[in-house]
Short mmCIF file of C-alpha atoms in Angstrom, two decimals:
data_model
loop_
_atom_site.label_atom_id
_atom_site.label_comp_id
_atom_site.label_asym_id
_atom_site.label_seq_id
_atom_site.Cartn_x
_atom_site.Cartn_y
_atom_site.Cartn_z
CA MET A 263 0.00 0.00 0.00
CA TYR A 264 2.72 2.44 0.98
CA SER A 265 5.44 1.87 -1.60
CA PHE A 266 7.79 4.62 -2.74
CA ALA A 267 10.47 3.28 -5.07
CA SER A 268 12.03 6.70 -5.57
CA LEU A 269 12.06 7.74 -1.91
CA ILE A 270 15.40 6.57 -0.56
CA ARG A 271 15.23 8.13 2.89
CA PHE A 272 12.22 9.59 4.68
CA SER A 273 12.30 9.88 8.46
CA TRP A 274 10.68 12.13 11.01
CA ALA A 275 11.68 13.46 14.39
CA VAL A 276 10.04 15.71 16.94
CA SER A 277 12.22 17.68 19.36
CA SER A 278 11.33 18.76 22.89
CA SER A 279 9.73 21.87 21.45
CA PRO A 280 6.90 21.46 18.93
CA LEU A 281 9.34 21.18 16.01
CA LEU A 282 8.60 18.95 13.09
CA SER A 283 11.74 18.10 11.13
CA CYS A 284 12.05 16.06 8.00
CA TRP A 285 15.03 14.53 6.31
CA LEU A 286 14.59 14.14 2.59
CA THR A 287 17.19 12.71 0.26
CA SER A 288 15.87 11.17 -2.92
CA SER A 289 17.19 9.78 -6.17
CA SER A 290 14.06 11.21 -7.74
CA THR A 291 13.39 14.42 -5.87
CA ALA A 292 10.62 15.50 -8.21
CA ALA A 293 8.55 12.41 -7.42
CA ALA A 294 9.05 12.87 -3.71
CA THR A 295 8.12 16.54 -3.68
CA ASN A 296 5.14 16.09 -6.00
CA TRP A 297 3.80 13.58 -3.50
CA LEU A 298 4.43 16.06 -0.69
CA HIS A 299 2.55 18.74 -2.63
CA GLN A 300 -0.55 16.53 -2.55
CA GLN A 301 -0.28 16.02 1.22
CA CYS A 302 0.70 19.49 2.43
CA SER A 303 -1.48 22.56 2.49
CA ASP A 304 -0.11 26.06 2.07
CA SER A 305 -0.30 26.55 5.81
CA ILE A 306 2.14 23.74 6.61
CA THR A 307 5.85 24.50 6.54
CA ILE A 308 8.36 21.70 6.19
CA LEU A 309 11.54 22.54 8.04
CA VAL A 310 15.05 21.25 7.58
CA ARG A 311 17.50 21.44 10.44
CA GLN A 312 20.50 23.74 10.15
CA GLN A 313 22.99 20.89 9.77
CA LEU A 314 21.00 19.41 6.88
CA THR A 315 20.75 22.57 4.77
CA PHE A 316 23.76 21.40 2.79
CA LEU A 317 21.63 19.20 0.55
CA ASP A 318 22.36 19.06 -3.15
CA PRO A 319 21.00 22.03 -5.15
CA PRO A 320 18.59 19.85 -7.22
CA LEU A 321 16.83 18.74 -4.04
CA LEU A 322 16.72 22.28 -2.67
CA SER A 323 15.20 23.61 -5.88
CA HIS A 324 12.40 21.04 -5.68
CA LEU A 325 11.75 21.77 -2.05
CA GLN A 326 11.50 25.51 -2.64
CA SER A 327 7.95 25.69 -3.97
CA PRO A 328 4.65 27.39 -2.95
CA HIS A 329 3.59 24.25 -1.10
CA CYS A 330 6.92 23.18 0.39
CA HIS A 331 8.95 25.96 2.03
CA LEU A 332 12.55 25.39 3.11
CA ALA A 333 13.67 27.01 6.37
CA ALA A 334 17.34 28.01 6.49
CA SER A 335 17.67 27.16 10.18
CA ALA A 336 15.91 25.19 12.87
CA VAL A 337 12.78 26.90 14.15
CA SER A 338 10.97 26.19 17.37
CA GLU A 339 7.44 26.15 15.98
CA VAL A 340 5.50 24.85 13.02
CA SER A 341 2.50 26.75 11.75
CA CYS A 342 -0.47 24.51 11.00
CA LEU A 343 -4.12 24.91 10.48
CA SER A 344 -4.63 23.48 13.94
CA SER A 345 -2.93 21.27 16.48
CA PHE A 346 -5.30 18.52 15.42
CA TYR A 347 -4.02 18.64 11.83
CA LEU A 348 -0.42 18.62 13.04
CA THR A 349 -1.04 15.55 15.21
CA MET A 350 -2.83 13.70 12.43
CA PHE A 351 -0.12 14.72 9.95
CA PHE A 352 2.65 13.36 12.18
CA PHE A 353 1.01 10.02 13.01
CA PHE A 354 0.09 9.43 9.39
CA PHE A 355 3.72 9.63 8.35
CA CYS A 356 4.85 7.49 11.27
CA HIS A 357 2.48 4.82 10.02
CA LEU A 358 3.71 5.33 6.47
CA LEU A 359 7.34 4.99 7.50
CA MET A 360 6.75 1.79 9.46
CA ALA A 361 4.86 0.29 6.52
CA CYS A 362 7.71 1.15 4.16
CA LEU A 363 10.28 -0.40 6.48
CA GLU A 364 8.25 -3.59 6.80
CA GLU A 365 7.58 -3.84 3.10
CA ARG A 366 11.01 -3.04 1.76
CA ASN A 367 13.23 -4.42 4.55
CA TRP A 368 15.59 -1.52 4.08
CA THR A 369 19.31 -2.00 4.35
CA TYR A 370 22.19 0.46 4.42
CA ARG A 371 22.19 0.86 0.66
CA ASN A 372 18.53 2.01 0.66
CA SER A 373 19.16 4.79 3.11
CA THR A 374 20.32 7.71 0.98
CA SER A 375 21.61 8.90 -2.36
CA ASN A 376 24.44 10.73 -0.58
CA PRO A 377 27.28 8.28 0.09
CA ASN A 378 28.51 9.99 3.21
CA TYR A 379 25.30 10.71 5.05
CA GLN A 380 24.89 6.95 5.42
CA LYS A 381 28.60 6.70 6.10
CA GLU A 382 28.02 8.87 9.14
CA LYS A 383 25.20 6.59 10.31
CA THR A 384 26.64 3.12 9.85
CA CYS A 385 30.40 3.24 9.46
CA HIS A 386 31.15 3.45 13.18
CA ASN A 387 29.90 1.97 16.42
CA LYS A 388 28.33 4.50 18.71
CA ASN A 389 28.06 4.13 22.49
CA THR A 390 25.55 6.63 23.82
CA GLN A 391 25.39 7.75 27.42
CA ASN A 392 23.68 10.93 28.58
CA ASN A 393 23.17 11.96 24.94
CA ARG A 394 26.91 11.79 24.25
CA SER A 395 28.89 9.33 22.15
CA GLN A 396 31.89 7.90 23.94
CA VAL A 397 34.45 7.04 21.28
CA SER A 398 38.08 6.09 21.39
CA VAL A 399 40.86 5.31 18.95
CA ALA A 400 42.94 2.18 19.39
CA VAL A 401 46.55 2.55 18.27
CA THR A 402 47.78 -0.80 17.03
CA ARG A 403 51.21 -2.20 16.31
CA ALA A 404 51.57 -4.99 13.78
CA VAL A 405 54.26 -7.55 14.52
CA THR A 406 54.79 -8.76 10.97
CA MET A 407 57.39 -11.43 11.72
CA SER A 408 55.05 -13.39 13.97
CA GLY A 409 51.86 -12.32 12.25
CA GLU A 410 50.39 -10.80 15.39
CA ILE A 411 48.63 -7.53 16.00
CA SER A 412 48.15 -5.98 19.40
CA VAL A 413 46.60 -2.86 20.88
CA ILE A 414 49.29 -0.77 22.52
CA SER A 415 47.22 2.27 23.45
CA THR A 416 43.63 3.48 23.60
CA ILE A 417 42.88 7.19 23.36
CA ASP A 418 39.73 8.79 24.70
CA THR A 419 39.34 11.56 22.16
CA ALA A 420 36.43 13.28 23.95
CA HIS A 421 34.70 13.77 20.61
CA GLU A 422 30.99 14.30 21.12
CA ASN A 423 29.97 12.12 18.18
CA MET A 424 31.23 9.45 15.80
CA ILE A 425 34.84 9.45 14.64
CA HIS A 426 35.28 9.14 10.88
CA ASP A 427 39.04 9.26 10.42
CA ALA A 428 42.27 9.03 12.42
CA GLN A 429 45.62 9.83 10.80
CA MET A 430 49.16 9.69 12.16
CA ASP A 431 51.66 12.27 10.91
CA TYR A 432 54.85 11.43 9.01
CA PHE A 433 56.87 10.69 12.17
CA GLY A 434 54.08 8.87 14.01
CA LYS A 435 54.22 11.35 16.87
CA ARG A 436 50.92 13.12 16.29
CA LEU A 437 47.42 11.79 15.79
CA ALA A 438 44.64 13.79 14.14
CA THR A 439 40.99 12.71 14.48
CA CYS A 440 37.78 14.08 12.99
CA SER A 441 34.16 13.54 13.90
CA SER A 442 30.51 14.28 13.25
CA ASP A 443 30.80 16.84 16.04
CA LYS A 444 32.36 19.11 13.34
CA THR A 445 35.76 19.30 15.03
CA VAL A 446 39.30 18.09 14.38
CA LYS A 447 41.47 17.12 17.35
CA ILE A 448 45.25 16.77 17.40
CA PHE A 449 47.10 14.67 19.98
CA GLU A 450 50.74 14.14 20.91
CA VAL A 451 51.00 10.36 21.27
CA SER A 452 53.45 7.88 22.75
CA GLU A 453 53.12 4.35 24.08
CA ASP A 454 52.40 5.47 27.62
CA GLN A 455 50.49 8.74 27.24
CA GLN A 456 48.51 10.99 24.93
CA THR A 457 48.05 14.74 25.17
CA LEU A 458 45.43 16.83 23.42
CA VAL A 459 47.26 19.80 21.90
CA ALA A 460 44.57 21.40 19.72
CA THR A 461 40.87 21.32 18.82
CA LEU A 462 40.26 22.81 15.38
CA VAL A 463 36.86 24.40 14.80
CA GLY A 464 35.79 25.69 11.40
CA HIS A 465 33.58 23.13 9.69
CA GLU A 466 29.79 23.33 9.77
CA GLY A 467 29.07 19.64 9.22
CA PRO A 468 30.52 16.19 9.89
CA VAL A 469 34.23 16.02 9.05
CA TRP A 470 34.94 12.94 6.94
CA GLN A 471 38.66 12.72 6.31
CA LEU A 472 42.09 14.17 7.14
CA SER A 473 45.46 14.25 5.41
CA TRP A 474 48.88 15.35 6.70
CA ALA A 475 51.25 17.11 4.31
CA HIS A 476 54.91 16.11 4.14
CA PRO A 477 56.91 17.72 6.99
CA LYS A 478 59.19 19.53 4.51
CA TYR A 479 56.28 21.98 4.15
CA GLY A 480 55.79 22.40 7.90
CA SER A 481 52.98 21.12 10.12
CA ILE A 482 50.06 21.22 7.66
CA LEU A 483 46.82 19.27 7.93
CA ALA A 484 43.87 19.21 5.51
CA SER A 485 40.28 18.30 6.42
CA CYS A 486 37.13 17.80 4.34
CA SER A 487 33.50 17.83 5.38
CA TYR A 488 29.85 17.36 4.52
CA ASP A 489 29.62 21.18 4.54
CA ARG A 490 31.30 21.17 1.08
CA LYS A 491 34.48 22.74 2.46
CA VAL A 492 38.13 21.77 2.45
CA ILE A 493 40.14 23.53 5.16
CA ILE A 494 43.93 23.57 5.26
CA TRP A 495 45.37 24.12 8.75
CA LYS A 496 48.92 25.09 9.70
CA GLU A 497 50.74 25.16 13.01
CA THR A 498 52.80 28.28 13.64
CA ASN A 499 54.64 28.82 16.93
CA GLY A 500 52.58 26.11 18.60
CA SER A 501 49.22 27.52 17.47
CA TRP A 502 46.99 25.98 14.79
CA LYS A 503 45.21 28.34 12.39
CA GLN A 504 43.39 28.15 9.07
CA LEU A 505 45.79 28.60 6.18
CA TYR A 506 43.25 28.28 3.36
CA GLU A 507 39.58 27.45 2.89
CA PHE A 508 38.31 25.94 -0.36
CA CYS A 509 34.55 26.22 -0.99
CA GLU A 510 34.11 25.45 -4.69
CA HIS A 511 32.36 22.09 -4.38
CA LYS A 512 28.57 21.86 -4.63
CA SER A 513 28.14 18.87 -2.34
CA SER A 514 29.89 16.89 0.38
CA VAL A 515 33.67 16.55 0.04
CA ASN A 516 34.29 12.91 0.88
CA SER A 517 38.01 12.28 0.42
CA ILE A 518 41.28 14.21 0.35
CA GLN A 519 44.95 13.31 0.01
CA TRP A 520 48.19 15.24 -0.38
CA ALA A 521 50.32 14.28 -3.36
CA PRO A 522 53.84 12.89 -2.87
CA HIS A 523 56.10 15.73 -1.74
CA GLU A 524 58.17 15.48 -4.94
CA TRP A 525 55.24 17.04 -6.79
CA GLY A 526 54.84 20.01 -4.46
CA LEU A 527 52.08 21.03 -2.09
CA LEU A 528 49.19 19.57 -4.07
CA LEU A 529 45.90 18.28 -2.63
CA ALA A 530 43.32 16.09 -4.39
CA CYS A 531 39.67 16.26 -3.25
CA GLY A 532 36.81 13.92 -4.22
CA SER A 533 33.21 15.08 -3.85
CA SER A 534 29.61 13.87 -4.07
CA ASP A 535 29.08 16.47 -6.81
CA GLU A 536 30.85 13.94 -9.11
CA SER A 537 34.02 16.02 -9.42
CA ILE A 538 37.65 15.80 -8.30
CA SER A 539 39.44 19.06 -7.57
CA PHE A 540 43.13 19.84 -7.18
CA ILE A 541 44.40 22.58 -4.86
CA SER A 542 48.03 23.70 -5.02
CA THR A 543 50.40 26.48 -4.02
CA SER A 544 53.99 27.30 -4.85
CA GLY A 545 54.57 28.63 -1.35
CA ASP A 546 53.93 32.30 -2.11
CA GLY A 547 50.60 32.32 -0.26
CA ASN A 548 48.54 32.12 -3.44
CA TRP A 549 46.44 29.02 -4.05
CA LYS A 550 45.15 27.81 -7.40
CA HIS A 551 42.83 25.00 -8.31
CA ASN A 552 41.47 23.02 -11.24
CA LYS A 553 38.88 20.29 -11.50
CA ILE A 554 37.73 17.11 -13.21
CA ASP A 555 34.03 17.87 -13.58
CA LYS A 556 32.52 14.44 -14.30
CA ALA A 557 34.89 12.03 -12.59
CA HIS A 558 32.26 9.57 -11.28
CA ASN A 559 28.52 9.27 -11.66
CA LEU A 560 26.77 9.46 -8.25
CA GLY A 561 29.86 11.01 -6.70
CA CYS A 562 33.49 10.34 -5.88
CA ASN A 563 34.13 8.52 -2.59
CA SER A 564 37.91 8.16 -2.53
CA VAL A 565 41.09 9.54 -4.11
CA CYS A 566 44.64 8.23 -3.87
CA TRP A 567 47.90 9.34 -5.50
CA ALA A 568 50.32 7.04 -7.30
CA PRO A 569 53.86 6.90 -5.88
CA ALA A 570 56.21 9.50 -7.32
CA ILE A 571 58.84 6.83 -7.99
CA ASN A 572 58.76 5.75 -11.60
CA PRO A 573 57.81 2.07 -12.09
CA GLY A 574 60.76 0.09 -13.38
CA SER A 575 63.39 2.64 -12.33
CA LEU A 576 64.98 0.06 -10.01
CA VAL A 577 65.49 -2.43 -12.83
CA GLU A 578 69.14 -2.62 -13.86
CA GLY A 579 69.70 -0.70 -17.05
CA GLY A 580 66.23 0.80 -16.91
CA PRO A 581 66.01 4.08 -18.87
CA LYS A 582 63.51 5.74 -16.57
CA ALA A 583 64.36 8.46 -14.08
CA PRO A 584 63.74 7.60 -10.39
CA VAL A 585 61.10 10.30 -9.97
CA SER A 586 58.19 10.28 -12.38
CA ALA A 587 57.35 13.51 -14.14
CA THR A 588 53.79 12.30 -14.77
CA LYS A 589 51.26 12.69 -11.97
CA ARG A 590 48.74 9.86 -11.65
CA LEU A 591 45.73 9.44 -9.40
CA ALA A 592 43.24 6.66 -8.62
CA SER A 593 39.64 7.30 -7.61
CA GLY A 594 36.59 5.26 -6.65
CA GLY A 595 32.95 6.25 -6.91
CA GLY A 596 29.27 5.47 -6.81
CA ASP A 597 29.37 4.18 -10.39
CA HIS A 598 31.10 0.97 -9.13
CA LEU A 599 34.29 1.99 -10.96
CA VAL A 600 37.91 2.59 -10.11
CA ARG A 601 39.44 5.13 -12.46
CA VAL A 602 43.12 5.91 -13.05
CA TRP A 603 43.88 9.49 -14.08
CA ARG A 604 46.96 11.03 -15.70
CA GLU A 605 47.87 14.72 -15.83
CA ASP A 606 48.56 16.07 -19.29
CA SER A 607 49.36 19.78 -19.60
CA ASP A 608 47.17 20.85 -16.66
CA ASN A 609 44.36 18.60 -17.88
CA TRP A 610 43.46 15.24 -16.35
CA ILE A 611 42.78 12.30 -18.66
CA CYS A 612 41.11 9.05 -17.63
CA GLU A 613 43.84 6.53 -18.41
CA GLU A 614 42.06 3.40 -17.20
CA LYS A 615 38.53 2.41 -16.17
CA LEU A 616 38.63 -0.63 -13.89
CA GLU A 617 35.41 -2.67 -13.69
CA ALA A 618 34.95 -5.54 -11.24
CA HIS A 619 32.94 -4.21 -8.29
CA THR A 620 29.15 -4.50 -8.26
CA ASP A 621 28.40 -1.72 -5.76
CA TRP A 622 29.80 1.64 -4.67
CA VAL A 623 33.59 1.73 -4.36
CA ARG A 624 34.36 3.12 -0.91
CA ASP A 625 38.15 3.33 -0.87
CA VAL A 626 41.18 2.95 -3.11
CA ALA A 627 44.83 2.66 -2.07
CA TRP A 628 47.88 2.71 -4.31
CA ALA A 629 50.68 0.49 -2.98
CA PRO A 630 54.03 2.23 -2.24
CA SER A 631 56.81 1.51 -4.72
CA ILE A 632 60.59 1.33 -4.65
CA GLY A 633 60.87 1.31 -8.43
CA LEU A 634 59.80 -2.21 -9.30
CA PRO A 635 58.13 -2.61 -12.70
CA ARG A 636 54.80 -3.56 -11.14
CA SER A 637 52.07 -1.18 -9.98
CA ARG A 638 49.39 -2.35 -7.55
CA LEU A 639 46.07 -0.90 -6.39
CA ALA A 640 43.64 -2.08 -3.73
CA SER A 641 39.95 -1.18 -3.77
CA CYS A 642 37.06 -1.99 -1.46
CA SER A 643 33.33 -1.72 -1.96
CA GLN A 644 29.88 -2.10 -0.52
CA ASP A 645 29.76 -5.40 -2.39
CA CYS A 646 31.87 -6.71 0.55
CA LYS A 647 34.88 -7.40 -1.67
CA VAL A 648 38.48 -6.22 -1.66
CA ILE A 649 40.08 -6.38 -5.11
CA LEU A 650 43.78 -6.11 -5.92
CA TRP A 651 44.69 -4.62 -9.30
CA THR A 652 48.13 -5.32 -10.78
CA LYS A 653 49.83 -3.94 -13.88
CA ASP A 654 53.25 -4.56 -15.39
CA GLU A 655 54.29 -1.01 -16.25
CA VAL A 656 57.40 -2.02 -18.21
CA ALA A 657 55.92 -4.78 -20.35
CA GLY A 658 52.66 -2.89 -20.77
CA GLY A 659 49.25 -4.46 -20.75
CA SER A 660 46.17 -3.80 -18.66
CA TRP A 661 45.28 -3.91 -14.99
CA THR A 662 44.53 -7.44 -13.80
CA PRO A 663 41.99 -7.85 -10.97
CA GLN A 664 42.29 -10.40 -8.17
CA VAL A 665 39.66 -10.76 -5.44
CA LEU A 666 41.52 -10.69 -2.13
CA HIS A 667 38.51 -11.86 -0.12
CA THR A 668 34.75 -11.60 0.07
CA PHE A 669 33.80 -10.42 3.55
CA ASN A 670 30.55 -10.70 5.50
CA ASP A 671 29.98 -6.94 5.67
CA VAL A 672 30.68 -3.73 3.79
CA ILE A 673 34.37 -2.79 3.62
CA TRP A 674 35.12 0.89 4.24
CA HIS A 675 38.90 1.29 4.14
CA VAL A 676 42.06 -0.31 2.79
CA SER A 677 45.60 0.81 3.64
CA TRP A 678 49.06 -0.41 2.63
CA SER A 679 52.07 -0.74 4.90
CA ILE A 680 54.99 1.57 4.10
CA THR A 681 56.78 -1.30 2.36
CA GLY A 682 53.72 -2.11 0.24
CA ASP A 683 53.64 -5.83 1.10
CA ILE A 684 50.94 -5.85 3.83
CA LEU A 685 47.37 -4.62 3.34
CA ALA A 686 45.13 -3.56 6.23
CA VAL A 687 41.37 -3.91 5.73
CA SER A 688 38.59 -2.51 7.95
CA GLY A 689 34.86 -2.92 7.57
CA GLY A 690 31.40 -2.89 9.05
CA ASP A 691 32.08 -6.03 11.08
CA ASN A 692 34.34 -3.98 13.43
CA LYS A 693 37.39 -6.00 12.42
CA VAL A 694 40.80 -4.91 11.14
CA THR A 695 42.60 -7.64 9.22
CA LEU A 696 46.14 -7.79 7.84
CA TRP A 697 46.84 -9.57 4.55
CA LYS A 698 50.19 -10.65 3.14
CA GLU A 699 51.15 -12.29 -0.15
CA SER A 700 52.68 -15.77 0.11
CA PRO A 701 55.60 -16.93 -2.08
CA GLU A 702 53.01 -18.80 -4.17
CA GLY A 703 51.21 -15.55 -4.94
CA LYS A 704 48.23 -16.20 -2.67
CA TRP A 705 47.07 -13.60 -0.18
CA ILE A 706 46.54 -14.89 3.35
CA CYS A 707 45.19 -13.22 6.48
CA VAL A 708 48.12 -13.03 8.90
CA SER A 709 46.29 -11.28 11.73
CA ASP A 710 43.00 -9.72 12.74
CA ILE A 711 41.62 -7.71 15.63
CA ASP A 712 37.98 -7.42 16.61
CA LYS A 713 37.27 -4.01 18.11
CA SER A 714 34.15 -5.29 19.91
CA GLN A 715 36.33 -7.73 21.86
CA GLN A 716 38.59 -4.90 22.98
CA GLN A 717 35.78 -2.88 24.59
#
């Protein structure tokens, strides 16, 4: 009876004051709003909370109509024909929502057309006490000779909501974390103690990812957020301040990464607006940027730079210079694809389109290189698979896929060790696993840690 194929997310909440809030994110916004037009009179105002005003422009344009008014901030009251109509209106949609849930048996992939709004909801465990999420970061040390992994330290970050990323700096002495509480925290860490040195405030939405620049450029950290901003922070005389703010994206910025230091201070940013942008400076205080406009349909979820070392440069008699003059980048998106990009005279060309995943690609990681003729990529997806892509750069040919493993839950992140021979995998099952290639060419799990068992 209540079936809405185009309505991906529709939920209601009532605050302590008589506030009616609705969250609308639809793959077919016109269908959703046309249905709303039939249900809402001119006297009813549909309100969107302040933190959810960063919806994509197509949705906002549909919501801004004579029957469906968008409020720019949370308001304490809703004007209705009468309290009776408001009560009936609310309970009708509660019934509708429950019917939809029962009929469709929604899962994480039915929740939203924005890849990172659901990421905020399901990617992390959340322990709630007195309306506050207690979250911590476990610092692990992998003992690769024995194949063991152990927790050496647990940090109470004091974030007020879910943590989305945690990144160590180049020397492993500082830890940066970001959260849905819109803040970035920086800690001095050691095996026996951790000290909070800074809390960076500047974003207006959940902060998804962080990236440290190479220390040759100073203490520089970049952050990206659902508020469509990329903020570059710099520490000067012990104080952290904003160095640059980039606001050219039209939707959530989901992933960022600094390029290898050999290519300068260059940052890649992937966004839900389907584009990848590049921000750079020569050190004179002026920043410039360019963009790949249609990198991925349904948005870009991850970006990762290729190593600056030229493949095959270690081979005896190889003609290639150690440092590559060609910049290359891998990206993953909602179109189920991994794409490899190459810079050509300030333009970016799609060099390869890698097809093997059957759902959104959540992360890509390019393996470090010492100059061997082989390039390797790892990608993970909501199809619960991790795929390794290998290419012989000297002999030529195409990228060859190999399924590392099919897991029981969505896989969110993959990360290579500094030597490029061990791959760390983390997913929705709360486990971190380490994978290593055997002499026979098979990848085996050498260690795993279950976060739920550590709590």
